[in-house]
Amino acid sequence: MSISEKEAERALTEQVVASFAATPDERLRMLMQSLVRHLHAFVREVEPTEAEWMAAIRFLTETGKMCDDVVRQEFILLSDTLGVSMLVDAINHRYATGATDTTVFGPFYMRGMPERAYGENIALSPGAPALVHGRVLSTDGMPIEGAVLDVWQTAENGMYSGQDTAQPHGNLRGRFRTDAEGRYAITTIVPVSYPIPTDGPVGRMLDATGRHPWRPAHLHFMIDAPQHRKLVTHLFDEADPYLTSDAVFGVKPSLMVAYRERTADHELARRFGFDGPFCEARYDFVLDRN
Ligand code: BEZ
Ligand code: FE
């Protein structure tokens, strides 16, 4: 490449950056100019052929086509598998406050799930019975009454209700409200590790790059309480083999729990109505004040 060709390429970048100079919103101006600089730097570094650039555009087009308003969001999946979701999460939760760590939201949340009673069973499909319980506290250690824990997890086949239309509506989902002592209790099944959807462009990207699609077993939580910052997190099974290679990089050591085996004569079996062996996981969540 001649010096004048190189200068022309640089000048193109600066011309595009300058085209945003009059953007009235300062933040938007900064975002667009930075995006152009980084995008051009990437293109300059990898020097794609025209066919490669068209393949990239096709990939993004297909990603967009695999998005709907309910259960499929291939762009979230792309952001998750490229580690961008966890980077945004880290940037937005930089200062340790004593609150529970956050992790990816994922694409399978469904709003408007039924409100559940303390200890109610959310599993309408088979699995190893489990009790997940604990408290929701404020960073000053005080229990939070009336915190709402929106929970969701996959069935034993590794799919979420909604994603898998064969499952009953609301299976393994629900909203639990804490009592006056901040306590919550969920009867469910022990979560399983499962692959993220691989039937779209993200699956092809993982396959072509020799990456596996598995996530370690987890239960999702979105916890909302008055005067507190919303918490989006998971509880991971500490025994899961995929903890060190989560396809979406979402694992944090503070979010691992043990599922302890209990027998039918355990005091909790009587309280929560287990008539055979079950597993118990216990976890206290801590929320930041607003
Ligand atoms: C999930 O845990 O539901 C999830 C998170 C990121 C990508 C796919 C699934
Ligand atoms: Fe999940």
Tab-separated table of C-alpha atoms and ligand atoms in Angstrom:
chain	number	residue	atom	x	y	z
A	1	MET	CA	0.000	0.000	0.000
A	2	SER	CA	1.368	3.413	-0.923
A	3	ILE	CA	1.595	6.273	1.548
A	4	SER	CA	-1.149	8.146	-0.259
A	5	GLU	CA	-3.459	5.093	-0.140
A	6	LYS	CA	-2.855	4.800	3.599
A	7	GLU	CA	-3.550	8.518	4.033
A	8	ALA	CA	-6.777	8.197	2.053
A	9	GLU	CA	-7.962	5.356	4.315
A	10	ARG	CA	-7.182	7.425	7.433
A	11	ALA	CA	-8.899	10.449	5.887
A	12	LEU	CA	-12.041	8.370	5.262
A	13	THR	CA	-12.234	7.442	8.950
A	14	GLU	CA	-11.796	11.068	10.014
A	15	GLN	CA	-14.403	12.214	7.473
A	16	VAL	CA	-16.970	9.773	8.909
A	17	VAL	CA	-16.079	10.778	12.487
A	18	ALA	CA	-16.491	14.442	11.517
A	19	SER	CA	-19.916	13.740	9.996
A	20	PHE	CA	-21.196	13.214	13.531
A	21	ALA	CA	-19.636	16.389	14.912
A	22	ALA	CA	-22.922	18.297	14.992
A	23	THR	CA	-24.894	15.589	16.831
A	24	PRO	CA	-26.854	17.614	19.404
A	25	ASP	CA	-26.793	14.899	22.072
A	26	GLU	CA	-23.252	14.825	23.448
A	27	ARG	CA	-23.411	11.187	24.567
A	28	LEU	CA	-24.742	10.046	21.180
A	29	ARG	CA	-21.986	11.996	19.440
A	30	MET	CA	-19.321	10.332	21.558
A	31	LEU	CA	-20.857	6.853	21.035
A	32	MET	CA	-21.083	7.222	17.247
A	33	GLN	CA	-17.589	8.659	16.818
A	34	SER	CA	-16.047	5.995	19.043
A	35	LEU	CA	-17.994	3.266	17.247
A	36	VAL	CA	-16.722	4.477	13.860
A	37	ARG	CA	-13.096	4.658	15.067
A	38	HIS	CA	-13.195	1.154	16.576
A	39	LEU	CA	-15.080	-0.376	13.671
A	40	HIS	CA	-12.672	1.134	11.154
A	41	ALA	CA	-9.710	-0.007	13.258
A	42	PHE	CA	-11.089	-3.558	13.235
A	43	VAL	CA	-11.568	-3.492	9.468
A	44	ARG	CA	-8.096	-2.016	9.013
A	45	GLU	CA	-6.610	-4.775	11.192
A	46	VAL	CA	-8.339	-7.782	9.621
A	47	GLU	CA	-8.551	-6.445	6.041
A	48	PRO	CA	-11.653	-8.448	5.065
A	49	THR	CA	-12.251	-9.471	1.503
A	50	GLU	CA	-15.524	-8.180	0.062
A	51	ALA	CA	-16.928	-11.716	0.305
A	52	GLU	CA	-15.985	-11.886	3.998
A	53	TRP	CA	-17.662	-8.529	4.671
A	54	MET	CA	-20.845	-9.741	2.947
A	55	ALA	CA	-20.696	-12.926	5.064
A	56	ALA	CA	-20.483	-10.733	8.186
A	57	ILE	CA	-23.519	-8.735	7.056
A	58	ARG	CA	-25.413	-11.962	6.336
A	59	PHE	CA	-24.487	-13.248	9.810
A	60	LEU	CA	-25.897	-10.105	11.469
A	61	THR	CA	-28.997	-10.184	9.248
A	62	GLU	CA	-29.679	-13.792	10.257
A	63	THR	CA	-29.089	-12.869	13.884
A	64	GLY	CA	-31.775	-10.177	13.614
A	65	LYS	CA	-34.160	-12.561	11.901
A	66	MET	CA	-33.883	-14.934	14.872
A	67	CYS	CA	-35.269	-12.393	17.335
A	68	ASP	CA	-38.855	-12.107	18.510
A	69	ASP	CA	-40.635	-10.314	21.341
A	70	VAL	CA	-41.199	-13.441	23.417
A	71	VAL	CA	-38.570	-16.158	23.663
A	72	ARG	CA	-35.878	-15.884	20.996
A	73	GLN	CA	-33.286	-13.125	21.100
A	74	GLU	CA	-30.258	-14.110	19.075
A	75	PHE	CA	-28.615	-10.683	19.580
A	76	ILE	CA	-28.594	-11.187	23.372
A	77	LEU	CA	-27.100	-14.620	22.733
A	78	LEU	CA	-24.409	-13.041	20.550
A	79	SER	CA	-23.626	-10.393	23.161
A	80	ASP	CA	-23.499	-13.128	25.840
A	81	THR	CA	-21.243	-15.507	23.911
A	82	LEU	CA	-18.836	-12.685	23.015
A	83	GLY	CA	-18.565	-11.735	26.711
A	84	VAL	CA	-20.043	-8.285	26.083
A	85	SER	CA	-23.013	-8.831	28.409
A	86	MET	CA	-20.695	-9.695	31.294
A	87	LEU	CA	-18.411	-6.750	30.479
A	88	VAL	CA	-21.389	-4.356	30.597
A	89	ASP	CA	-22.421	-6.033	33.858
A	90	ALA	CA	-18.932	-5.566	35.342
A	91	ILE	CA	-18.739	-1.899	34.294
A	92	ASN	CA	-22.112	-1.190	35.885
A	93	HIS	CA	-21.311	-2.917	39.188
A	94	ARG	CA	-17.758	-1.768	39.789
A	95	TYR	CA	-17.785	-0.896	43.464
A	96	ALA	CA	-18.077	-3.659	46.028
A	97	THR	CA	-20.890	-2.663	48.368
A	98	GLY	CA	-21.593	-6.008	50.038
A	99	ALA	CA	-24.554	-6.597	47.704
A	100	THR	CA	-24.934	-9.952	45.942
A	101	ASP	CA	-23.027	-10.231	42.679
A	102	THR	CA	-24.925	-9.851	39.437
A	103	THR	CA	-24.751	-11.914	36.276
A	104	VAL	CA	-26.315	-12.175	32.803
A	105	PHE	CA	-30.049	-11.746	32.344
A	106	GLY	CA	-30.195	-14.140	29.402
A	107	PRO	CA	-32.924	-14.276	26.759
A	108	PHE	CA	-35.488	-16.535	28.485
A	109	TYR	CA	-37.141	-14.330	31.085
A	110	MET	CA	-40.929	-14.067	30.778
A	111	ARG	CA	-42.796	-11.275	32.530
A	112	GLY	CA	-46.160	-11.730	34.217
A	113	MET	CA	-45.559	-15.178	35.689
A	114	PRO	CA	-47.863	-16.290	38.535
A	115	GLU	CA	-47.295	-15.070	42.084
A	116	ARG	CA	-46.398	-18.076	44.278
A	117	ALA	CA	-46.949	-18.782	47.967
A	118	TYR	CA	-44.029	-19.288	50.384
A	119	GLY	CA	-42.539	-22.733	49.582
A	120	GLU	CA	-44.814	-23.372	46.585
A	121	ASN	CA	-43.734	-25.924	43.989
A	122	ILE	CA	-42.976	-24.437	40.552
A	123	ALA	CA	-42.062	-27.750	38.893
A	124	LEU	CA	-44.820	-29.157	36.687
A	125	SER	CA	-42.325	-31.513	35.013
A	126	PRO	CA	-40.129	-34.278	36.475
A	127	GLY	CA	-36.763	-33.822	38.174
A	128	ALA	CA	-34.876	-34.282	41.424
A	129	PRO	CA	-36.943	-32.454	44.085
A	130	ALA	CA	-35.246	-29.451	45.668
A	131	LEU	CA	-35.863	-26.747	48.214
A	132	VAL	CA	-34.144	-23.402	47.580
A	133	HIS	CA	-34.548	-21.000	50.463
A	134	GLY	CA	-32.986	-18.167	52.418
A	135	ARG	CA	-33.507	-14.473	53.027
A	136	VAL	CA	-33.330	-11.175	51.195
A	137	LEU	CA	-31.403	-8.557	53.153
A	138	SER	CA	-30.369	-4.955	52.741
A	139	THR	CA	-26.640	-4.124	52.793
A	140	ASP	CA	-27.077	-2.999	56.427
A	141	GLY	CA	-28.142	-6.582	57.286
A	142	MET	CA	-31.833	-5.763	57.810
A	143	PRO	CA	-34.324	-8.222	56.284
A	144	ILE	CA	-36.418	-6.856	53.413
A	145	GLU	CA	-40.123	-7.602	53.640
A	146	GLY	CA	-42.084	-7.716	50.376
A	147	ALA	CA	-39.115	-8.228	48.045
A	148	VAL	CA	-40.298	-9.980	44.880
A	149	LEU	CA	-38.095	-12.788	43.559
A	150	ASP	CA	-38.898	-13.580	39.941
A	151	VAL	CA	-37.355	-17.014	39.260
A	152	TRP	CA	-36.905	-19.182	36.176
A	153	GLN	CA	-35.003	-22.336	35.301
A	154	THR	CA	-34.995	-25.053	32.658
A	155	ALA	CA	-36.773	-28.377	32.841
A	156	GLU	CA	-34.726	-31.565	32.872
A	157	ASN	CA	-34.601	-31.477	29.061
A	158	GLY	CA	-32.526	-28.285	29.322
A	159	MET	CA	-35.259	-26.038	27.881
A	160	TYR	CA	-37.291	-23.217	29.392
A	161	SER	CA	-41.073	-23.153	29.296
A	162	GLY	CA	-41.997	-20.814	26.456
A	163	GLN	CA	-38.861	-21.854	24.572
A	164	ASP	CA	-40.177	-25.448	24.701
A	165	THR	CA	-43.857	-25.173	23.851
A	166	ALA	CA	-44.529	-28.744	25.041
A	167	GLN	CA	-44.061	-27.619	28.665
A	168	PRO	CA	-47.050	-26.348	30.657
A	169	HIS	CA	-47.383	-22.546	30.761
A	170	GLY	CA	-45.359	-21.127	33.653
A	171	ASN	CA	-43.443	-24.348	34.295
A	172	LEU	CA	-40.413	-23.663	36.534
A	173	ARG	CA	-41.214	-19.967	36.738
A	174	GLY	CA	-42.879	-17.764	39.297
A	175	ARG	CA	-42.743	-14.759	41.592
A	176	PHE	CA	-42.133	-15.230	45.308
A	177	ARG	CA	-42.595	-12.493	47.904
A	178	THR	CA	-40.521	-12.342	51.097
A	179	ASP	CA	-42.221	-12.421	54.508
A	180	ALA	CA	-41.646	-10.020	57.415
A	181	GLU	CA	-38.275	-11.657	58.185
A	182	GLY	CA	-37.168	-11.393	54.559
A	183	ARG	CA	-37.562	-15.129	53.999
A	184	TYR	CA	-38.303	-16.859	50.719
A	185	ALA	CA	-38.706	-20.563	49.910
A	186	ILE	CA	-39.066	-22.257	46.520
A	187	THR	CA	-39.886	-25.891	45.906
A	188	THR	CA	-38.488	-26.908	42.556
A	189	ILE	CA	-36.129	-29.420	40.918
A	190	VAL	CA	-32.318	-29.436	40.985
A	191	PRO	CA	-31.239	-27.453	37.900
A	192	VAL	CA	-29.331	-29.172	35.101
A	193	SER	CA	-26.578	-27.906	32.810
A	194	TYR	CA	-27.906	-27.169	29.341
A	195	PRO	CA	-26.706	-25.926	25.949
A	196	ILE	CA	-27.734	-22.463	24.793
A	197	PRO	CA	-29.659	-22.609	21.492
A	198	THR	CA	-27.374	-23.703	18.658
A	199	ASP	CA	-29.845	-23.692	15.755
A	200	GLY	CA	-28.973	-20.130	14.706
A	201	PRO	CA	-25.956	-18.027	13.695
A	202	VAL	CA	-24.534	-18.034	17.253
A	203	GLY	CA	-24.555	-21.846	17.242
A	204	ARG	CA	-22.740	-21.831	13.911
A	205	MET	CA	-20.178	-19.366	15.294
A	206	LEU	CA	-19.543	-21.611	18.346
A	207	ASP	CA	-19.249	-24.680	16.128
A	208	ALA	CA	-16.893	-23.033	13.646
A	209	THR	CA	-14.629	-21.848	16.470
A	210	GLY	CA	-14.553	-25.128	18.411
A	211	ARG	CA	-16.450	-23.743	21.407
A	212	HIS	CA	-19.101	-25.710	23.313
A	213	PRO	CA	-22.556	-24.247	24.012
A	214	TRP	CA	-23.033	-25.464	27.624
A	215	ARG	CA	-24.043	-23.419	30.643
A	216	PRO	CA	-23.550	-24.785	34.160
A	217	ALA	CA	-26.765	-25.629	36.045
A	218	HIS	CA	-28.385	-22.559	37.557
A	219	LEU	CA	-31.561	-20.949	38.799
A	220	HIS	CA	-32.285	-17.375	37.584
A	221	PHE	CA	-33.376	-14.592	39.922
A	222	MET	CA	-34.558	-11.057	39.332
A	223	ILE	CA	-35.205	-9.471	42.723
A	224	ASP	CA	-37.086	-6.228	43.163
A	225	ALA	CA	-37.730	-4.444	46.441
A	226	PRO	CA	-38.866	-0.927	47.326
A	227	GLN	CA	-35.975	1.539	47.851
A	228	HIS	CA	-33.462	-1.038	46.564
A	229	ARG	CA	-31.547	-1.588	43.360
A	230	LYS	CA	-32.928	-4.408	41.240
A	231	LEU	CA	-30.743	-7.521	41.345
A	232	VAL	CA	-30.365	-9.812	38.312
A	233	THR	CA	-28.419	-12.930	39.134
A	234	HIS	CA	-28.238	-16.750	39.193
A	235	LEU	CA	-27.453	-19.414	41.764
A	236	PHE	CA	-25.109	-21.998	40.252
A	237	ASP	CA	-24.795	-25.591	41.410
A	238	GLU	CA	-21.280	-25.746	42.871
A	239	ALA	CA	-20.888	-29.358	41.651
A	240	ASP	CA	-21.408	-28.568	37.968
A	241	PRO	CA	-18.633	-29.581	35.520
A	242	TYR	CA	-19.205	-26.507	33.293
A	243	LEU	CA	-18.526	-23.884	35.990
A	244	THR	CA	-15.104	-23.156	34.519
A	245	SER	CA	-16.227	-22.995	30.886
A	246	ASP	CA	-19.664	-21.314	30.880
A	247	ALA	CA	-20.518	-20.491	27.230
A	248	VAL	CA	-21.581	-16.985	28.314
A	249	PHE	CA	-18.884	-16.296	30.973
A	250	GLY	CA	-21.512	-15.665	33.686
A	251	VAL	CA	-20.072	-17.593	36.651
A	252	LYS	CA	-18.907	-15.781	39.789
A	253	PRO	CA	-17.624	-17.782	42.783
A	254	SER	CA	-19.951	-15.959	45.200
A	255	LEU	CA	-23.001	-17.308	43.318
A	256	MET	CA	-22.317	-21.014	43.828
A	257	VAL	CA	-24.500	-23.055	46.145
A	258	ALA	CA	-24.430	-26.637	47.368
A	259	TYR	CA	-27.509	-28.799	46.814
A	260	ARG	CA	-27.367	-30.938	49.986
A	261	GLU	CA	-29.135	-34.293	50.003
A	262	ARG	CA	-31.837	-34.600	52.679
A	263	THR	CA	-34.022	-37.538	53.634
A	264	ALA	CA	-37.773	-37.629	54.138
A	265	ASP	CA	-37.342	-37.511	57.917
A	266	HIS	CA	-35.522	-34.143	57.774
A	267	GLU	CA	-37.288	-31.353	59.621
A	268	LEU	CA	-37.614	-29.368	56.342
A	269	ALA	CA	-39.362	-32.325	54.633
A	270	ARG	CA	-42.239	-32.028	57.094
A	271	ARG	CA	-42.376	-28.234	56.782
A	272	PHE	CA	-42.368	-28.179	52.990
A	273	GLY	CA	-44.195	-31.438	52.261
A	274	PHE	CA	-41.427	-33.609	50.727
A	275	ASP	CA	-42.397	-37.272	51.036
A	276	GLY	CA	-39.040	-38.644	49.829
A	277	PRO	CA	-35.394	-37.578	49.494
A	278	PHE	CA	-34.764	-34.031	48.273
A	279	CYS	CA	-31.907	-31.537	47.975
A	280	GLU	CA	-31.629	-28.347	49.964
A	281	ALA	CA	-29.854	-25.174	48.774
A	282	ARG	CA	-29.683	-22.167	51.029
A	283	TYR	CA	-28.733	-18.639	49.982
A	284	ASP	CA	-29.189	-15.132	51.389
A	285	PHE	CA	-29.381	-12.319	48.819
A	286	VAL	CA	-28.198	-8.808	49.669
A	287	LEU	CA	-29.596	-5.776	47.851
A	288	ASP	CA	-28.128	-2.298	47.531
A	289	ARG	CA	-30.218	0.640	48.645
A	290	ASN	CA	-31.171	3.093	45.897
B	1	BEZ	C1	-29.680	-18.348	30.309
B	1	BEZ	O1	-29.072	-18.614	31.326
B	1	BEZ	O2	-30.894	-18.512	30.276
B	1	BEZ	C2	-28.925	-17.857	29.134
B	1	BEZ	C3	-28.007	-16.862	29.292
B	1	BEZ	C4	-27.308	-16.418	28.200
B	1	BEZ	C5	-27.532	-16.986	26.965
B	1	BEZ	C6	-28.447	-18.014	26.825
B	1	BEZ	C7	-29.140	-18.465	27.921
B	2	FE	FE	-30.441	-19.976	32.117
